CSV table of N, CA and C in Angstrom, one decimal:
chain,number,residue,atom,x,y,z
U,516,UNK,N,113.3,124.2,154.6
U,516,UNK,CA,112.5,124.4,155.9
U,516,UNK,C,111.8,125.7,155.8
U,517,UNK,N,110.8,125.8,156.4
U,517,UNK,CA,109.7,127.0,156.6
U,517,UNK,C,109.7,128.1,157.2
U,518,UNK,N,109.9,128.9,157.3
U,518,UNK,CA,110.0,130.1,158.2
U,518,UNK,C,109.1,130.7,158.5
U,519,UNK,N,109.0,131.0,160.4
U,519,UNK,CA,107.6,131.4,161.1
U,519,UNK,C,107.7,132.6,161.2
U,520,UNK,N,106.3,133.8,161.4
U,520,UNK,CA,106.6,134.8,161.8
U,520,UNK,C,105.6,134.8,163.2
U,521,UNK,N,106.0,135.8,164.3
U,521,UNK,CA,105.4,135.9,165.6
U,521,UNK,C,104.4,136.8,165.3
U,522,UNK,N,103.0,136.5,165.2
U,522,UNK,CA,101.8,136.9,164.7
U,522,UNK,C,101.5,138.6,165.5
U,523,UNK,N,102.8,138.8,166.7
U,523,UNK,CA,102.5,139.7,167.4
U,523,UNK,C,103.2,140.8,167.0
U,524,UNK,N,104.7,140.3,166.9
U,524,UNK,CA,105.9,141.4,167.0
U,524,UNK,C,106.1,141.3,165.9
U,525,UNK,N,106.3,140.7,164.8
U,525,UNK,CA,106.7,140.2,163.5
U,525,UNK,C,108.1,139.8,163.8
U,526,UNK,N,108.9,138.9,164.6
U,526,UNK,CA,110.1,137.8,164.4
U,526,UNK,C,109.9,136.9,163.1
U,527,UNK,N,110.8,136.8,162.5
U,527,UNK,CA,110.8,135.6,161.6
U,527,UNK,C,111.9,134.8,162.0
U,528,UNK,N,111.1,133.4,163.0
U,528,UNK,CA,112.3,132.5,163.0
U,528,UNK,C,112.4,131.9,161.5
U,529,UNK,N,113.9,131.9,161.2
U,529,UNK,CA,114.6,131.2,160.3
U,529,UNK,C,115.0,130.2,160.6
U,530,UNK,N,114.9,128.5,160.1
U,530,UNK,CA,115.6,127.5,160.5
U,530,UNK,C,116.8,127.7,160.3
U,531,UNK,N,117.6,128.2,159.3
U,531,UNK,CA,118.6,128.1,159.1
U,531,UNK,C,119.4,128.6,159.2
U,532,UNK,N,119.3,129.8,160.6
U,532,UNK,CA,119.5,130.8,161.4
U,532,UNK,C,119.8,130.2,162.7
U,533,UNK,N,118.3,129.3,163.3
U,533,UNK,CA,118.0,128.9,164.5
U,533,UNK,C,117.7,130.3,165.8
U,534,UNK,N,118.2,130.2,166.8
U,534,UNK,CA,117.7,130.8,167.7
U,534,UNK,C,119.1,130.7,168.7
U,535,UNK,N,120.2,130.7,168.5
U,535,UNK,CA,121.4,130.2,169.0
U,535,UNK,C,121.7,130.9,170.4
U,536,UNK,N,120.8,132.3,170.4
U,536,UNK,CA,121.1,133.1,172.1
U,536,UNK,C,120.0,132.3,173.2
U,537,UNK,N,118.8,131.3,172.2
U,537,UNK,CA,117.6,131.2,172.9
U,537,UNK,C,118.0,129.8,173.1
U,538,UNK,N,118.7,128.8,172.7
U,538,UNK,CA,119.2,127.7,172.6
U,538,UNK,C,118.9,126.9,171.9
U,539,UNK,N,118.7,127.4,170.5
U,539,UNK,CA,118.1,126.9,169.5
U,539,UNK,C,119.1,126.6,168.2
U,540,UNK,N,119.8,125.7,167.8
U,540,UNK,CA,120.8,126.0,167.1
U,540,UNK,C,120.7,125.9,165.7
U,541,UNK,N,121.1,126.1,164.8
U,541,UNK,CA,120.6,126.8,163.3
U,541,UNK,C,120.2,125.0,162.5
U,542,UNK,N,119.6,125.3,161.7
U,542,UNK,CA,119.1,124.0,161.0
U,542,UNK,C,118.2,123.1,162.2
U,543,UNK,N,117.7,124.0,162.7
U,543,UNK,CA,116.3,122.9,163.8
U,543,UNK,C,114.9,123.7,163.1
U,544,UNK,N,114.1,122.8,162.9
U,544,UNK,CA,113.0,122.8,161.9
U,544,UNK,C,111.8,123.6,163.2
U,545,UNK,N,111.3,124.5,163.1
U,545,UNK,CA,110.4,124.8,163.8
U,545,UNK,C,109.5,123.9,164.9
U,546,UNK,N,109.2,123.3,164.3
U,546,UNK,CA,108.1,121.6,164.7
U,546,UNK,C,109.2,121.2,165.8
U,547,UNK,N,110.5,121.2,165.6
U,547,UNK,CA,111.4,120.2,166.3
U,547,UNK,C,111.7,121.4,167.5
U,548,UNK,N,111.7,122.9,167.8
U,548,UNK,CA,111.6,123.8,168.7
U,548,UNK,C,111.0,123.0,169.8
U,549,UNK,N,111.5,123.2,171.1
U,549,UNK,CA,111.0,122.8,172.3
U,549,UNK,C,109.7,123.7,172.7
U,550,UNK,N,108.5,123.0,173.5
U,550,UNK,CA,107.5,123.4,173.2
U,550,UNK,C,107.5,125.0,174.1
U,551,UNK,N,108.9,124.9,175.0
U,551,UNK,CA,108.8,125.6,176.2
U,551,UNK,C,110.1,127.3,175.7
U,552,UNK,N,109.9,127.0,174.7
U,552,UNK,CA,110.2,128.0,173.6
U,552,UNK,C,110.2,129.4,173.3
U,553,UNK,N,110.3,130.6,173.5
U,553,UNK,CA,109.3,131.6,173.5
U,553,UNK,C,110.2,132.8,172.4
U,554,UNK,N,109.4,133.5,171.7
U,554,UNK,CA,109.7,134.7,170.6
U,554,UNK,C,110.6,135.2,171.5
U,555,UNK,N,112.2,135.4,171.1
U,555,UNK,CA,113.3,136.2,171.8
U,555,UNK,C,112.8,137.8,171.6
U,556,UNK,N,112.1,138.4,171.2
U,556,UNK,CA,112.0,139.9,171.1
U,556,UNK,C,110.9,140.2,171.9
U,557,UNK,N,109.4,139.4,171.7
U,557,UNK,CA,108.1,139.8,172.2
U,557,UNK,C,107.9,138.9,173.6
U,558,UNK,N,108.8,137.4,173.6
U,558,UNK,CA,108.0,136.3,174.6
U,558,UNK,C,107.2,136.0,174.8
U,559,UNK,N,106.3,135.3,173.9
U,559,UNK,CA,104.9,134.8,173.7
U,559,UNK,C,105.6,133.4,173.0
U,560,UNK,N,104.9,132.7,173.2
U,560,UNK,CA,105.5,130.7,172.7
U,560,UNK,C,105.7,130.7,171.1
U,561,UNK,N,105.5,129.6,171.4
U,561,UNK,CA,105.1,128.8,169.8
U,561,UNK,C,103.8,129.1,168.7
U,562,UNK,N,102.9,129.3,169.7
U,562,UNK,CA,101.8,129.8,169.3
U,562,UNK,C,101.0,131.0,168.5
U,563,UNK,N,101.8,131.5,169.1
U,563,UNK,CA,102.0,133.3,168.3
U,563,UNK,C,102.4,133.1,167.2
U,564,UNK,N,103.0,131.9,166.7
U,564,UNK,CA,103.6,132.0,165.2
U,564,UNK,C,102.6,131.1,164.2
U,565,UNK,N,102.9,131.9,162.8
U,565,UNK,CA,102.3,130.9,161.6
U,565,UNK,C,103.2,131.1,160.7
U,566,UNK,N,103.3,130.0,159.5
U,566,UNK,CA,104.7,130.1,158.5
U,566,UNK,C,104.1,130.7,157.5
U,567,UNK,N,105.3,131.2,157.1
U,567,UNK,CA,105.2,132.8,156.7
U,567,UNK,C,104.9,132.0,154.9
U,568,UNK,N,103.8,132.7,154.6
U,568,UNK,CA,103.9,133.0,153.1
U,568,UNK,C,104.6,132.9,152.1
């Protein structure tokens, strides 16, 4: 799976990490992220991200 970074703050969600404080639990594929989702460090959505390189 692909890992995003937040085009603002630089987060790198890791799928295989997940987001477990945000309620995201480790092995959820970005795409499958709820759309109501937001960067735990900056708070900006889904949108702010692209997969990383």
């Amino acid at each position: 799976m692909k890992k995003y970074v937040c085009g603002a703050c630089g987060y790198v969600y890791d799928p295989a990490l997940g987001d477990p404080d945000g309620g995201i639990s480790p092995g959820t594929a970005f795409e499958d992220i709820p759309d109501g989702w937001v960067c735990p460090v900056c708070g900006l959505g889904k949108d702010a991200f692209n997969p990383e390189d």
